[in-house]
Coordinates of C-alpha atoms in Angstrom, one line a residue:
F3 CA 9.4 -12.0 9.8
A4 CA 8.6 -11.3 13.4
L5 CA 5.6 -9.3 12.6
V6 CA 4.2 -11.8 10.3
S7 CA 4.5 -14.4 13.2
V8 CA 2.4 -11.9 15.2
A9 CA -0.2 -11.7 12.5
R10 CA -0.3 -15.5 12.2
S11 CA -1.1 -15.7 15.9
I12 CA -3.9 -13.0 15.6
L13 CA -5.5 -14.2 12.3
G14 CA -5.6 -18.0 12.9
K15 CA -4.2 -20.9 11.2
E16 CA -6.8 -20.9 8.3
H17 CA -6.1 -17.5 7.2
R18 CA -3.9 -17.4 4.1
T19 CA -1.4 -14.9 5.6
S20 CA -0.9 -17.6 8.5
K21 CA 0.6 -19.9 5.9
C22 CA 2.8 -17.3 4.3
M23 CA 6.6 -17.8 4.7
H24 CA 5.7 -20.7 6.9
S25 CA 4.1 -23.7 4.9
R26 CA 5.7 -25.4 2.0
A27 CA 4.3 -25.0 -1.4
P28 CA 2.6 -28.3 -2.8
K29 CA 5.1 -30.6 -4.6
Q30 CA 8.0 -28.1 -4.5
D31 CA 11.4 -28.2 -3.0
V32 CA 12.3 -25.4 -0.6
K33 CA 15.4 -23.5 -1.9
I34 CA 17.4 -20.6 -0.6
W35 CA 18.5 -18.2 -3.4
K36 CA 20.8 -15.1 -3.5
D37 CA 20.4 -12.3 -5.9
K38 CA 23.7 -11.4 -7.6
E39 CA 22.9 -7.9 -8.1
H40 CA 21.5 -6.8 -4.7
G41 CA 23.1 -9.5 -2.5
K42 CA 19.7 -10.3 -1.0
A43 CA 18.6 -13.9 -0.2
F44 CA 15.2 -15.3 -0.4
F45 CA 13.3 -18.7 -0.3
S46 CA 11.4 -20.3 -3.0
G47 CA 9.1 -23.4 -2.7
I48 CA 7.1 -22.0 0.3
R49 CA 3.7 -20.4 0.3
T50 CA 3.2 -16.6 -0.2
C51 CA -0.1 -15.0 0.6
G52 CA 0.2 -11.9 -1.7
S53 CA -1.7 -9.9 0.9
V54 CA -0.5 -6.3 0.9
W55 CA -2.8 -5.3 3.9
P56 CA -2.2 -7.9 6.7
C57 CA 1.2 -9.4 5.6
P58 CA 4.4 -7.5 6.4
V59 CA 6.5 -9.8 4.4
C60 CA 4.4 -9.6 1.2
A61 CA 3.8 -6.0 1.8
A62 CA 7.4 -5.4 1.7
K63 CA 7.8 -7.0 -1.7
I64 CA 4.6 -5.7 -3.3
S65 CA 5.1 -2.1 -2.2
E66 CA 8.7 -2.0 -3.3
R67 CA 7.9 -3.4 -6.8
R68 CA 4.9 -1.1 -7.0
R69 CA 7.2 1.8 -6.1
V70 CA 9.7 1.0 -8.7
E71 CA 6.8 1.0 -11.3
L72 CA 5.6 4.5 -10.1
V73 CA 9.3 5.7 -10.6
D74 CA 9.0 4.6 -14.2
A75 CA 5.5 6.1 -14.6
L76 CA 6.8 9.5 -13.1
A77 CA 9.9 9.4 -15.4
Q78 CA 7.7 8.6 -18.5
A79 CA 5.2 11.3 -17.6
K80 CA 8.0 13.9 -17.6
A81 CA 9.4 12.7 -20.8
I82 CA 6.0 13.2 -22.7
G83 CA 5.6 16.6 -21.0
L84 CA 2.9 15.8 -18.3
H85 CA 2.9 17.5 -15.0
V86 CA 2.3 15.5 -11.8
K87 CA 0.5 16.6 -8.8
L88 CA -0.1 14.6 -5.4
L89 CA -3.8 15.1 -4.3
T90 CA -4.6 13.9 -0.7
L91 CA -8.4 13.7 0.2
T92 CA -9.6 13.2 3.7
I93 CA -12.8 13.4 5.7
P94 CA -13.6 14.3 9.4
H95 CA -13.5 11.2 11.6
G96 CA -14.0 10.3 15.2
L97 CA -13.1 7.6 17.7
G98 CA -15.5 4.7 17.3
D99 CA -16.4 5.3 13.6
D100 CA -17.1 2.1 11.8
L101 CA -14.1 1.6 9.3
N102 CA -16.2 -0.4 6.9
V103 CA -18.8 2.4 6.6
I104 CA -16.0 5.1 6.2
L105 CA -14.3 3.0 3.4
A106 CA -17.6 2.5 1.6
G107 CA -18.5 6.2 1.8
L108 CA -15.0 7.1 0.6
L109 CA -15.3 5.1 -2.5
K110 CA -18.6 6.3 -3.2
A111 CA -17.4 9.9 -2.8
W112 CA -14.5 9.3 -5.1
N113 CA -16.7 7.9 -7.9
K114 CA -19.1 11.0 -7.5
T115 CA -15.9 13.3 -7.9
T116 CA -14.4 11.6 -11.0
Q117 CA -17.4 10.0 -12.8
G118 CA -20.3 11.6 -14.9
R119 CA -20.5 15.2 -16.0
I120 CA -18.7 16.5 -12.9
G121 CA -15.7 14.2 -13.5
A122 CA -15.7 15.1 -17.2
N123 CA -15.7 18.9 -16.2
L124 CA -12.7 18.3 -13.9
R125 CA -10.8 16.6 -16.6
D126 CA -11.5 19.2 -19.1
L127 CA -10.8 22.1 -16.8
L128 CA -7.4 20.7 -15.6
G129 CA -6.3 18.7 -18.6
L130 CA -6.3 15.5 -16.6
R131 CA -5.0 12.8 -18.6
G132 CA -5.3 10.0 -15.9
Y133 CA -4.6 9.2 -12.3
I134 CA -3.2 6.6 -9.8
R135 CA -5.3 6.3 -6.6
A136 CA -3.8 4.9 -3.4
F137 CA -5.6 3.8 -0.2
E138 CA -3.9 4.6 3.1
V139 CA -5.1 4.3 6.7
T140 CA -3.5 5.6 10.0
Y141 CA -4.8 5.4 13.5
G142 CA -4.7 8.3 16.1
Q143 CA -6.6 9.9 18.9
N144 CA -9.6 10.2 16.6
G145 CA -9.5 6.7 15.5
F146 CA -9.0 5.2 12.1
H147 CA -8.1 7.7 9.5
P148 CA -8.5 6.2 6.0
H149 CA -7.7 8.7 3.2
F150 CA -6.8 8.9 -0.5
H151 CA -3.4 9.8 -2.1
V152 CA -4.0 10.4 -5.8
L153 CA -1.2 11.1 -8.4
L154 CA -2.7 13.4 -11.1
F155 CA -1.2 13.4 -14.5
L156 CA -2.0 16.8 -16.2
D157 CA -1.2 18.1 -19.7
R158 CA -0.9 21.6 -18.6
E159 CA 0.9 23.2 -15.6
W160 CA -1.1 24.6 -12.7
S161 CA -0.3 25.9 -9.2
N162 CA -1.1 23.7 -6.2
S163 CA -3.8 26.2 -5.1
S164 CA -5.4 26.1 -8.5
V165 CA -5.7 22.3 -8.5
K166 CA -7.0 22.4 -4.9
N167 CA -9.6 25.0 -5.7
A168 CA -10.9 22.9 -8.6
F169 CA -11.2 19.6 -6.5
C170 CA -12.1 20.9 -3.0
P171 CA -15.8 22.0 -3.6
V172 CA -16.4 18.9 -5.8
W173 CA -15.0 16.5 -3.1
Q174 CA -17.0 18.4 -0.3
N175 CA -20.2 17.9 -2.3
A176 CA -19.3 14.4 -3.2
C177 CA -18.9 13.5 0.6
R178 CA -22.2 15.2 1.4
L179 CA -23.9 13.1 -1.3
A180 CA -22.2 9.9 0.1
G181 CA -23.5 10.5 3.5
L182 CA -20.1 11.5 4.9
P183 CA -19.1 14.4 7.2
I184 CA -18.3 17.4 4.9
P185 CA -14.5 18.2 5.0
S186 CA -13.2 21.6 5.8
D187 CA -11.5 23.9 3.3
L188 CA -8.3 23.6 5.3
H189 CA -8.0 19.8 5.8
G190 CA -10.3 18.0 3.2
C191 CA -8.1 18.5 0.2
H192 CA -4.3 19.1 -0.1
V193 CA -2.1 19.4 -3.2
D194 CA 1.6 18.8 -3.5
D195 CA 3.9 18.8 -6.5
G196 CA 7.2 17.0 -7.2
S197 CA 9.1 19.1 -4.7
Y198 CA 7.1 17.2 -2.0
A199 CA 9.6 14.3 -2.5
A200 CA 12.4 16.5 -1.0
K201 CA 10.7 16.4 2.4
Y202 CA 11.5 12.7 2.6
A203 CA 14.8 11.2 3.7
S204 CA 16.6 8.5 1.5
K205 CA 14.4 7.1 -1.3
W206 CA 11.1 8.2 0.1
G207 CA 9.4 10.5 -2.5
L208 CA 6.0 10.6 -4.2
E209 CA 6.1 7.0 -5.3
S210 CA 6.8 5.8 -1.7
E211 CA 4.1 7.9 -0.2
M212 CA 1.6 6.2 -2.7
T213 CA 2.7 2.6 -1.9
K214 CA 4.2 2.3 1.7
G215 CA 1.9 4.3 3.7
H216 CA 0.2 1.5 5.6
S217 CA 3.6 -0.1 6.5
K218 CA 5.8 2.9 7.5
K219 CA 6.0 3.8 11.1
G220 CA 3.4 6.3 12.3
K221 CA 4.5 9.9 13.2
N222 CA 3.2 12.6 15.5
G223 CA 1.7 10.0 17.9
G224 CA -0.2 8.2 15.1
M225 CA 0.1 4.5 14.3
S226 CA 0.1 2.5 11.1
P227 CA -1.6 -0.9 11.0
F228 CA 1.9 -2.6 11.2
D229 CA 2.6 -0.4 14.3
F230 CA -0.2 -2.5 15.9
L231 CA 1.9 -5.6 15.2
R232 CA 5.0 -4.0 16.5
A233 CA 3.4 -3.1 19.8
I234 CA 1.9 -6.6 20.3
F235 CA 5.3 -8.0 19.4
A236 CA 6.8 -5.8 22.3
Q237 CA 4.1 -7.0 24.6
D238 CA 2.6 -3.5 25.0
K239 CA 0.2 -3.1 27.9
D240 CA -2.5 -2.3 25.4
S241 CA -1.9 -5.3 23.2
K242 CA -5.4 -6.6 23.5
R243 CA -6.8 -3.4 22.2
F244 CA -4.2 -3.6 19.2
I245 CA -5.2 -7.0 18.4
G246 CA -8.8 -5.9 18.0
L247 CA -7.8 -2.9 16.0
F248 CA -5.6 -4.9 13.6
L249 CA -8.5 -7.4 13.1
A250 CA -11.0 -4.7 12.4
Y251 CA -8.4 -3.3 9.8
E252 CA -7.8 -6.5 8.1
K253 CA -11.5 -7.3 7.7
A254 CA -12.2 -3.7 6.3
Y255 CA -9.4 -3.8 3.8
K256 CA -9.8 -7.4 2.7
G257 CA -10.1 -7.4 -1.2
K258 CA -9.4 -3.6 -1.5
R259 CA -6.9 -2.6 -4.1
Q260 CA -4.0 -0.7 -2.7
L261 CA -3.3 1.2 -6.2
Y262 CA -5.8 1.8 -8.9
W263 CA -4.8 3.2 -12.2
S264 CA -7.3 5.0 -14.3
N265 CA -8.2 3.5 -17.6
G266 CA -5.8 4.1 -20.3
L267 CA -3.0 5.7 -18.3
R268 CA -0.7 2.7 -18.5
T269 CA -1.1 2.7 -22.3
L270 CA -0.4 6.3 -22.4
L271 CA 2.8 6.0 -20.3
E272 CA 3.8 2.9 -22.4
L273 CA 3.9 0.6 -19.4
A274 CA 3.5 -3.1 -19.3
P275 CA 0.0 -4.5 -18.1
E276 CA -0.4 -4.4 -14.4
A277 CA 0.7 -7.5 -12.3
T278 CA -1.5 -8.7 -9.4
D279 CA -0.3 -8.6 -5.8
E280 CA 0.0 -12.4 -5.9
E281 CA 2.3 -12.2 -8.8
L282 CA 4.4 -9.6 -7.5
A283 CA 4.8 -11.4 -4.2
A284 CA 5.9 -14.5 -6.0
T285 CA 8.2 -12.8 -8.3
Q286 CA 11.8 -14.0 -8.3
E287 CA 14.9 -12.1 -9.3
E288 CA 16.3 -13.2 -12.6
S289 CA 20.0 -12.8 -11.5
A290 CA 19.6 -15.1 -8.4
T291 CA 21.5 -18.4 -7.9
V292 CA 20.5 -21.3 -5.7
L293 CA 22.6 -21.6 -2.6
A294 CA 20.9 -24.6 -0.9
C295 CA 18.0 -27.0 -1.3
L296 CA 16.4 -27.9 2.0
S297 CA 14.7 -31.1 3.0
L298 CA 11.2 -31.1 4.4
D299 CA 12.4 -31.8 7.8
Q300 CA 15.0 -29.0 7.5
W301 CA 12.3 -26.5 6.5
R302 CA 9.9 -27.6 9.3
A303 CA 12.7 -27.1 11.8
I304 CA 13.4 -23.6 10.6
A305 CA 9.7 -22.6 10.6
H306 CA 9.1 -24.2 14.0
A307 CA 12.0 -22.2 15.4
K308 CA 10.7 -19.0 13.6
A309 CA 14.3 -18.8 12.1
Q310 CA 13.4 -17.8 8.5
S311 CA 15.0 -14.5 8.8
H312 CA 18.1 -15.8 10.5
V313 CA 18.7 -18.3 7.8
L314 CA 18.4 -15.5 5.1
D315 CA 20.9 -13.3 7.1
V316 CA 23.4 -16.2 7.1
A317 CA 22.7 -16.7 3.3
E318 CA 23.5 -13.2 2.5
D319 CA 26.7 -13.3 4.5

């Protein structure tokens, strides 16, 4: 909630995220609910933006629900005998590179990797039954670093190096054709399997790497986009620069899909049709009960004082 208030001050009053968790939804009462199963409290009757990229509050909801869905997908894949690999694709980048240009080039390179005769050959060679592609971006000494994480669902077992050897030259050539710098053999393409999850503490595994990359705290000196908001909130001496970086990030990723499922994969894994980000952000827990109904004046006082999270803490206690 603190970070979304920072985003609100940066993005301006007319931005949809500026109204998130702040403005009352039309013709609805504001209510405080508590989920019986998890003990978590939440509001209803207030606007949610459903924006996974600029909004820390909606990103937390959407990413967690996407993560749970990927847990089901991985379990179902194992049950029907599929093997899962995590493919990470990157390109060389430098300080001052235009993020919009890089993103457009990445998507073009991905299409050249997976479509047409080349894509068909890769699918046949590896037994690729489908994939889930995630966008991620970090920021470091070489500027913005957008890249892909891709879960590959294979009908036969391959070593990590075999999958890398199949993808690496195809990805390098696709980047060349898309007008991007050609990735190196060492850094452009990386493959991990299920044991990769063991590197993460707590619940962080393959599914969290796919859905929560843009919101987790940066490591090894790098920053995530929400680290920009953390620095601005802390009144860092470089706050003005971080405001510019966050605005550039928000503009570049607006309208982009965080996760993309290849055609037919959800049917193969017997999963329900995909919900939109907006639907996931607005989802309420079925086991929740109403603790309080707030008047309009009460809600305005809470929003004016930026006390939303405090009220939910009280409700949970």
